[in-house]
Amino acid sequence: MANGGGGGGGSSGGGGGGGGSSLRMSSNIHANHLSLDASSSSSSSSSSSSSSSSSSSVHEPKMDALIIPVTMEVPCDSRGQRMWWAFLASSMVTFFGGLFIILLWRTLKYLWTVCCHCGGKTKEAQKINNGSSQADGTLKPVDEKEEAVAAEVGWMTSVKDWAGVMISAQTLTGRVLVVLVFALSIGALVIYFIDSSNPIESCQNFYKDFTLQIDMAFNVFFLLYFGLRFIAANDKLWFWLEVNSVVDFFTVPPVFVSVYLNRSWLGLRFLRALRLIQFSEILQFLNILKTSNSIKLVNLLSIFISTWLTAAGFIHLVENSGDPWENFQNNQALTYWECVYLLMVTMSTVGYGDVYAKTTLGRLFMVFFILGGLAMFASYVPEIIELIGNRKKYGGSYSAVSGRKHIVVCGHITLESVSNFLKDFLHKDRDDVNVEIVFLHNISPNLELEALFKRHFTQVEFYQGSVLNPHDLARVKIESADACLILANKYCADPDAEDASNIMRVISIKNYHPKIRIITQMLQYHNKAHLLNIPSWNWKEGDDAICLAELKLGFIAQSCLAQGLSTMLANLFSMRSFIKIEEDTWQKYYLEGVSNEMYTEYLSSAFVGLSFPTVCELCFVKLKLLMIAIEYKSANRESRSRKRILINPGNHLKIQEGTLGFFIASDAKEVKRAFFYCKACHDDITDPKRIKKCGCKRLIYSKMSIYKRMRRACCFDCGRSERDCSCMSGRVRGNVDTLERAFPLSSVSVNDCSTSFRAFEDEQPSTLSPKKKQRNGGMRNSPNSSPKLMRHDPLLIPGNDQIDNMDSNVKKYDSTGMFHWCAPKEIEKVILTRSEAAMTVLSGHVVVCIFGDVSSALIGLRNLVMPLRASNFHYHELKHIVFVGSIEYLKREWETLHNFPKVSILPGTPLSRADLRAVNINLCDMCVILSANQNNIDDTSLQDKECILASLNIKSMQFDDSIGVLQANSQGFTPPGMDRSSPDNSPVHGMLRQPSITTGVNIPIITELVNDTNVQFLDQDDDDDPDTELYLTQPFACGTAFAVSVLDSLMSATYFNDNILTLIRTLVTGGATPELEALIAEENALRGGYSTPQTLANRDRCRVAQLALLDGPFADLGDGGCYGDLFCKALKTYNMLCFGIYRLRDAHLSTPSQCTKRYVITNPPYEFELVPTDLIFCLMQFDHNAGQSRASLSHSSHSSQSSSKKSSSVHSIPSTANRQNRPKSRESRDKQKKEMVYR
């Protein structure tokens, strides 16, 4: 007012008078003083320009008394009047008026209750008395009143419940309404942000202002929602004082005032930012926030941001308006976002000073805001940063890529397990692996593992979580995954606990998605039975359990039959890159074989109708592929498993259309030749690399075309039909003729061309009718059998009459006919003392040195014994097994071993040389060193200390030549069943042992290792680098060491082809089937059964053997011959399929004293040169006649075994006639060849 007066005086003194003052006030934005009648006086003064200054000075005191604030921010008002008080009054009246009504209602209700309290008690007493004294009829009026009151209360309650349902998030309508209110609140806040660029108060026409119309619609909805909340509130007073209610009071009424006054005032609309506090609740309603950390993080952020924006809105209001007691003169023009910046630097105590509050209200607010804002900033911001920092780095969700499969890998995720898995899964020898690998583990990866994931970021993703949590399974999209692979910790202290964990993982995954394919690793064989208890576990749909103990001991057992086989099989299903070595060393040939792997491919239609040996020979000679097995589809639909894998089935099997073959090759591209081969296009091609998909039109193979191809079925060498071939031996040809006469194997046989031709002319492309079969001579003896019968089908086969004539009490097998079986024996009957074992003549046996005690985990010795007791061996061919170890441990294992014959136990320790000499370890065919002790030692080099000490102990032993006769006749690795006395009739001959073994180095040993790097300690004379991979070390290449880590490759191999695991299991376990596993899971023991044609037919299956080239029918090829010639001759003459060589390490050298160590060569090429000392790995057929020559011996051995414990391990001493009657051609060999020894 003083400034205004001074301004007026100055104007008057200047001669302008009141007009000058009025004009200055209307033109200057900061002089906001006018009289109440300024409009009339200004109009009159402007119209009468000749008024006197004395009259102006007379009215000046009156004008100063009627001054009101006004600004130029209201251009629509010519008088410049501000109406902010009207907007504020509407909110204050609404808030305090409602609060007054609620308090008045509560006061009246309280007074009414207090005043009527005594009267109510009196009425209740009277009502009780009246009810006891009067009749029921007099009480009816009272009941009617109570029913009316109850009906009224029910109506009010129903309305209240309805309103509560409408605003709650328990129903879909409530959730939609809550989310909609929040979204509209954010929309109203956005409109405020837009209007904040305008003056605080301005004139706006409701019908022309679009933002005002939208804001009006929003607030009408807010008003309706406020009504619902008020109805549903139990305590109206507390509801009235809620933050959301206060926000509505100061934002909804001003909008209606704006419509009425046609002007807008920003006012307190910034309070809508307080709605952000409910953001976390909204996200919880939508099931977006589920974890406590995420809820807490959103709560902190929403409170911090809403407080920040609300305080900025208040500063923006007071700074742009000014202080009321200063007549709004000290205002300053600040945008809303400048106020946001001011509040942030104030909260953080930085205070740059470039923007600051000028008004008293603003500064007063900043004082109190600093107290609360600083505390909030100092507490909220660190906690927010901590929550964000502690948030799982790998906590996202997998996004499936269209057209690309993905697998989930979980379980034991470490750097070692993941690197081994990825190295094999993503190997370059596989076809393009268009599969993404998703790892799921509950522990975040370390830096090394994280670096590994980054190196494979295009195909590998990692997520932190657990498969036991359905939410985590949903994150990795387990329902759309192609498979789930579960890795096990092979080095854990408690294998049963590890298996239990993996079984729980399987249960969780199958419970979430029963159809998912699962491949899991199991440590203990007996725990596989628990998987069968899972209803959705189905091995027919691809579910597989890779039991490491079963396969590990199975590999070792096969090495007892053919030393080095464990190394060859382990290399076959592991992906290894080809390493070329120019020097002529043993590593060169070994690594050439290591590069071979097992693959499967469908056979071309050009092979349909040909026999298995013919196709096998054609693939090896022309396609440079080695086919060892096929998947046979049985025509018997009643059989449990129509698809069976047959290993080297023989020449009686004809290839069907769409047959799947199992090949040994260096990469997947080579195997494609078997699928692309076309006789018309590729018959004259000599380079197998040129065999690719031909361009000729492939005709649909009808039965007529099959017949034509059958007429072309011929020997690969001479070009004649199989019946007229002179290359095929007469014995094999006679067996084929006998077999075909007994029951024709196929209606498209070469030997029945006329019958087949008539069948093709008369019948449709389906199978022949039973009448036509009988009329044409097909299946006369077995009309109900399959037209494509083979030896593995449960029918009588040639030679079964000889088996049936044997004494059934001597020849006993389990109920499936797959293994030799005997009645359960007490462990005391098989225990040998040291003196008894020393007096027992043991030779050609298997010594198992086992470390374990009463607390050791069981390793499942049954898996070691079962392959050695397979029924495709005759009884006299079974190698005696002697366990040397702790009797306390062996008693725990005996329950699973008491049904197997020829098993003995020597209580002791493998470190005792006296115990080893007692079991004639120098005469054994194989010494197996195992350990059941789980060494929890930090130093990994000490984990295998017991096995390493036992191996070195045996190698350092010295022996004399006191029993040279037995040593000279021990048969080493001679495949059982071949009579050594008749070399002309038998293709397999074992090499004679050295006349005497004077050192333990020559004893065949295979040692199990836990840690791969410990292989360096087994051989003291090798030059292996400690960092060399296991498969490159000399002990592993020689087959004297085996580590369970080589089985890791089976996970990826099984995923790409589940038949590979079935083939490996068939080769290794001796014939274990899913049916047998179910039986063992039921009874935990093999069940004996009577010999029937069906069970005896199961004996007729292939087995692994070693073919000696030093003498016998293949001796001519041993001295400089080609491996391909040997392959073809063995296949044609004896149906034996060769697939590798076991060669002396220094065979390529010309030194007179050679090392006795041998190494493995897998699938050598056709032109590979042989040496006389080579042993050939082969798959030989079951010989039904081999058991007759030793029938009396096996009878007597079995009888003596059942009668006496001492004689149970006694073998009849063979005569020396075999050695004296050796062929003269052997004597004429080079002296160096005579001195060759073989282990």
Short mmCIF file of C-alpha atoms in Angstrom, two decimals, residues 665-810:
data_model
loop_
_atom_site.label_atom_id
_atom_site.label_comp_id
_atom_site.label_asym_id
_atom_site.label_seq_id
_atom_site.Cartn_x
_atom_site.Cartn_y
_atom_site.Cartn_z
CA ALA A 665 31.93 -92.51 -39.07
CA SER A 666 33.96 -89.36 -38.57
CA ASP A 667 31.09 -86.89 -39.05
CA ALA A 668 27.39 -86.72 -39.81
CA LYS A 669 27.90 -85.69 -43.45
CA GLU A 670 29.59 -88.98 -44.27
CA VAL A 671 26.66 -90.95 -42.91
CA LYS A 672 24.34 -89.18 -45.36
CA ARG A 673 25.85 -91.37 -48.08
CA ALA A 674 23.83 -94.32 -46.80
CA PHE A 675 20.66 -92.30 -47.30
CA PHE A 676 21.59 -90.79 -50.67
CA TYR A 677 23.00 -93.97 -52.22
CA CYS A 678 21.33 -94.90 -55.47
CA LYS A 679 22.43 -97.97 -57.41
CA ALA A 680 21.52 -96.43 -60.74
CA CYS A 681 23.48 -93.24 -60.16
CA HIS A 682 26.28 -94.25 -57.80
CA ASP A 683 27.10 -97.81 -58.83
CA ASP A 684 30.18 -96.82 -60.83
CA ILE A 685 31.41 -94.09 -58.45
CA THR A 686 34.67 -94.92 -56.68
CA ASP A 687 35.05 -91.73 -54.64
CA PRO A 688 32.55 -91.86 -51.75
CA LYS A 689 32.61 -88.07 -51.42
CA ARG A 690 30.79 -87.83 -54.75
CA ILE A 691 27.84 -89.80 -53.42
CA LYS A 692 25.28 -87.10 -52.90
CA LYS A 693 21.60 -86.66 -53.48
CA CYS A 694 21.03 -87.73 -57.05
CA GLY A 695 18.81 -85.92 -59.50
CA CYS A 696 17.07 -88.92 -60.94
CA LYS A 697 13.39 -89.39 -60.33
CA ARG A 698 12.88 -91.77 -57.41
CA LEU A 699 10.11 -94.18 -58.21
CA ILE A 700 7.75 -95.38 -55.55
CA TYR A 701 8.92 -98.78 -54.48
CA SER A 702 6.19 -101.27 -55.18
CA LYS A 703 6.49 -104.93 -54.44
CA MET A 704 7.37 -105.55 -58.05
CA SER A 705 10.34 -103.21 -57.79
CA ILE A 706 11.33 -104.89 -54.56
CA TYR A 707 11.29 -108.20 -56.40
CA LYS A 708 13.52 -106.79 -59.11
CA ARG A 709 15.98 -105.52 -56.53
CA MET A 710 15.90 -108.89 -54.83
CA ARG A 711 16.98 -110.50 -58.07
CA ARG A 712 19.92 -108.10 -58.10
CA ALA A 713 20.83 -109.01 -54.52
CA CYS A 714 24.24 -110.52 -54.94
CA CYS A 715 27.62 -110.98 -53.40
CA PHE A 716 29.59 -107.79 -53.53
CA ASP A 717 32.78 -109.53 -54.69
CA CYS A 718 31.79 -112.16 -57.26
CA GLY A 719 28.53 -110.60 -58.42
CA ARG A 720 26.54 -113.81 -58.04
CA SER A 721 23.44 -114.40 -55.99
CA GLU A 722 23.92 -115.38 -52.41
CA ARG A 723 22.95 -118.99 -53.15
CA ASP A 724 25.41 -119.32 -56.03
CA CYS A 725 28.20 -117.31 -54.41
CA SER A 726 31.45 -119.24 -54.15
CA CYS A 727 32.87 -116.78 -51.65
CA MET A 728 30.41 -117.77 -48.97
CA SER A 729 31.40 -120.78 -46.96
CA GLY A 730 29.36 -123.92 -47.33
CA ARG A 731 28.64 -124.12 -43.64
CA VAL A 732 27.10 -120.67 -43.52
CA ARG A 733 25.20 -121.33 -46.76
CA GLY A 734 23.91 -124.59 -45.35
CA ASN A 735 22.76 -122.91 -42.17
CA VAL A 736 20.90 -120.37 -44.25
CA ASP A 737 19.25 -123.11 -46.29
CA THR A 738 18.25 -125.02 -43.17
CA LEU A 739 16.86 -121.91 -41.58
CA GLU A 740 14.87 -120.97 -44.65
CA ARG A 741 13.49 -124.49 -45.06
CA ALA A 742 12.44 -124.58 -41.41
CA PHE A 743 10.58 -121.29 -41.58
CA PRO A 744 10.95 -118.86 -44.47
CA LEU A 745 12.18 -115.56 -43.13
CA SER A 746 10.74 -113.28 -45.76
CA SER A 747 8.32 -113.47 -48.62
CA VAL A 748 10.80 -111.55 -50.75
CA SER A 749 13.72 -113.93 -50.22
CA VAL A 750 16.20 -114.43 -53.02
CA ASN A 751 15.87 -118.19 -52.69
CA ASP A 752 12.13 -118.13 -53.33
CA CYS A 753 11.92 -115.80 -56.29
CA SER A 754 9.11 -117.60 -58.07
CA THR A 755 6.98 -117.72 -54.98
CA SER A 756 7.66 -114.07 -54.33
CA PHE A 757 6.84 -113.15 -57.90
CA ARG A 758 3.51 -114.95 -57.76
CA ALA A 759 2.77 -113.26 -54.46
CA PHE A 760 3.46 -109.85 -55.94
CA GLU A 761 1.20 -110.56 -58.88
CA ASP A 762 -1.69 -111.79 -56.78
CA GLU A 763 -1.58 -109.48 -53.80
CA GLN A 764 -1.88 -105.77 -53.09
CA PRO A 765 1.03 -103.82 -51.58
CA SER A 766 -0.03 -105.04 -48.13
CA THR A 767 1.21 -108.29 -46.59
CA LEU A 768 0.11 -111.67 -47.90
CA SER A 769 -3.02 -113.24 -46.57
CA PRO A 770 -2.57 -116.37 -44.43
CA LYS A 771 -4.11 -118.61 -47.10
CA LYS A 772 -1.80 -117.31 -49.79
CA LYS A 773 1.16 -117.74 -47.48
CA GLN A 774 0.34 -121.37 -46.91
CA ARG A 775 -0.43 -121.97 -50.58
CA ASN A 776 2.84 -120.41 -51.68
CA GLY A 777 4.85 -122.28 -49.09
CA GLY A 778 5.40 -119.36 -46.75
CA MET A 779 5.21 -119.87 -42.99
CA ARG A 780 3.90 -123.41 -43.16
CA ASN A 781 5.32 -124.35 -39.79
CA SER A 782 4.31 -121.14 -38.04
CA PRO A 783 1.27 -119.54 -39.65
CA ASN A 784 0.75 -117.02 -36.87
CA SER A 785 4.25 -115.61 -37.03
CA SER A 786 5.50 -112.53 -38.75
CA PRO A 787 6.36 -112.88 -42.45
CA LYS A 788 9.68 -111.16 -41.72
CA LEU A 789 10.76 -113.29 -38.83
CA MET A 790 14.27 -113.20 -37.51
CA ARG A 791 16.34 -115.08 -35.05
CA HIS A 792 15.62 -112.68 -32.21
CA ASP A 793 11.93 -113.32 -32.33
CA PRO A 794 10.73 -115.76 -29.63
CA LEU A 795 10.66 -118.85 -31.82
CA LEU A 796 12.60 -122.05 -31.93
CA ILE A 797 15.86 -121.64 -33.80
CA PRO A 798 18.35 -124.14 -35.20
CA GLY A 799 20.35 -125.59 -32.41
CA ASN A 800 17.68 -125.16 -29.75
CA ASP A 801 17.02 -128.87 -29.80
CA GLN A 802 20.53 -129.37 -28.51
CA ILE A 803 19.94 -126.87 -25.74
CA ASP A 804 16.66 -128.44 -24.79
CA ASN A 805 18.32 -131.84 -24.47
CA MET A 806 20.70 -130.51 -21.85
CA ASP A 807 20.12 -131.09 -18.19
CA SER A 808 17.78 -128.33 -17.05
CA ASN A 809 19.25 -128.52 -13.55
CA VAL A 810 22.63 -127.47 -14.87
#
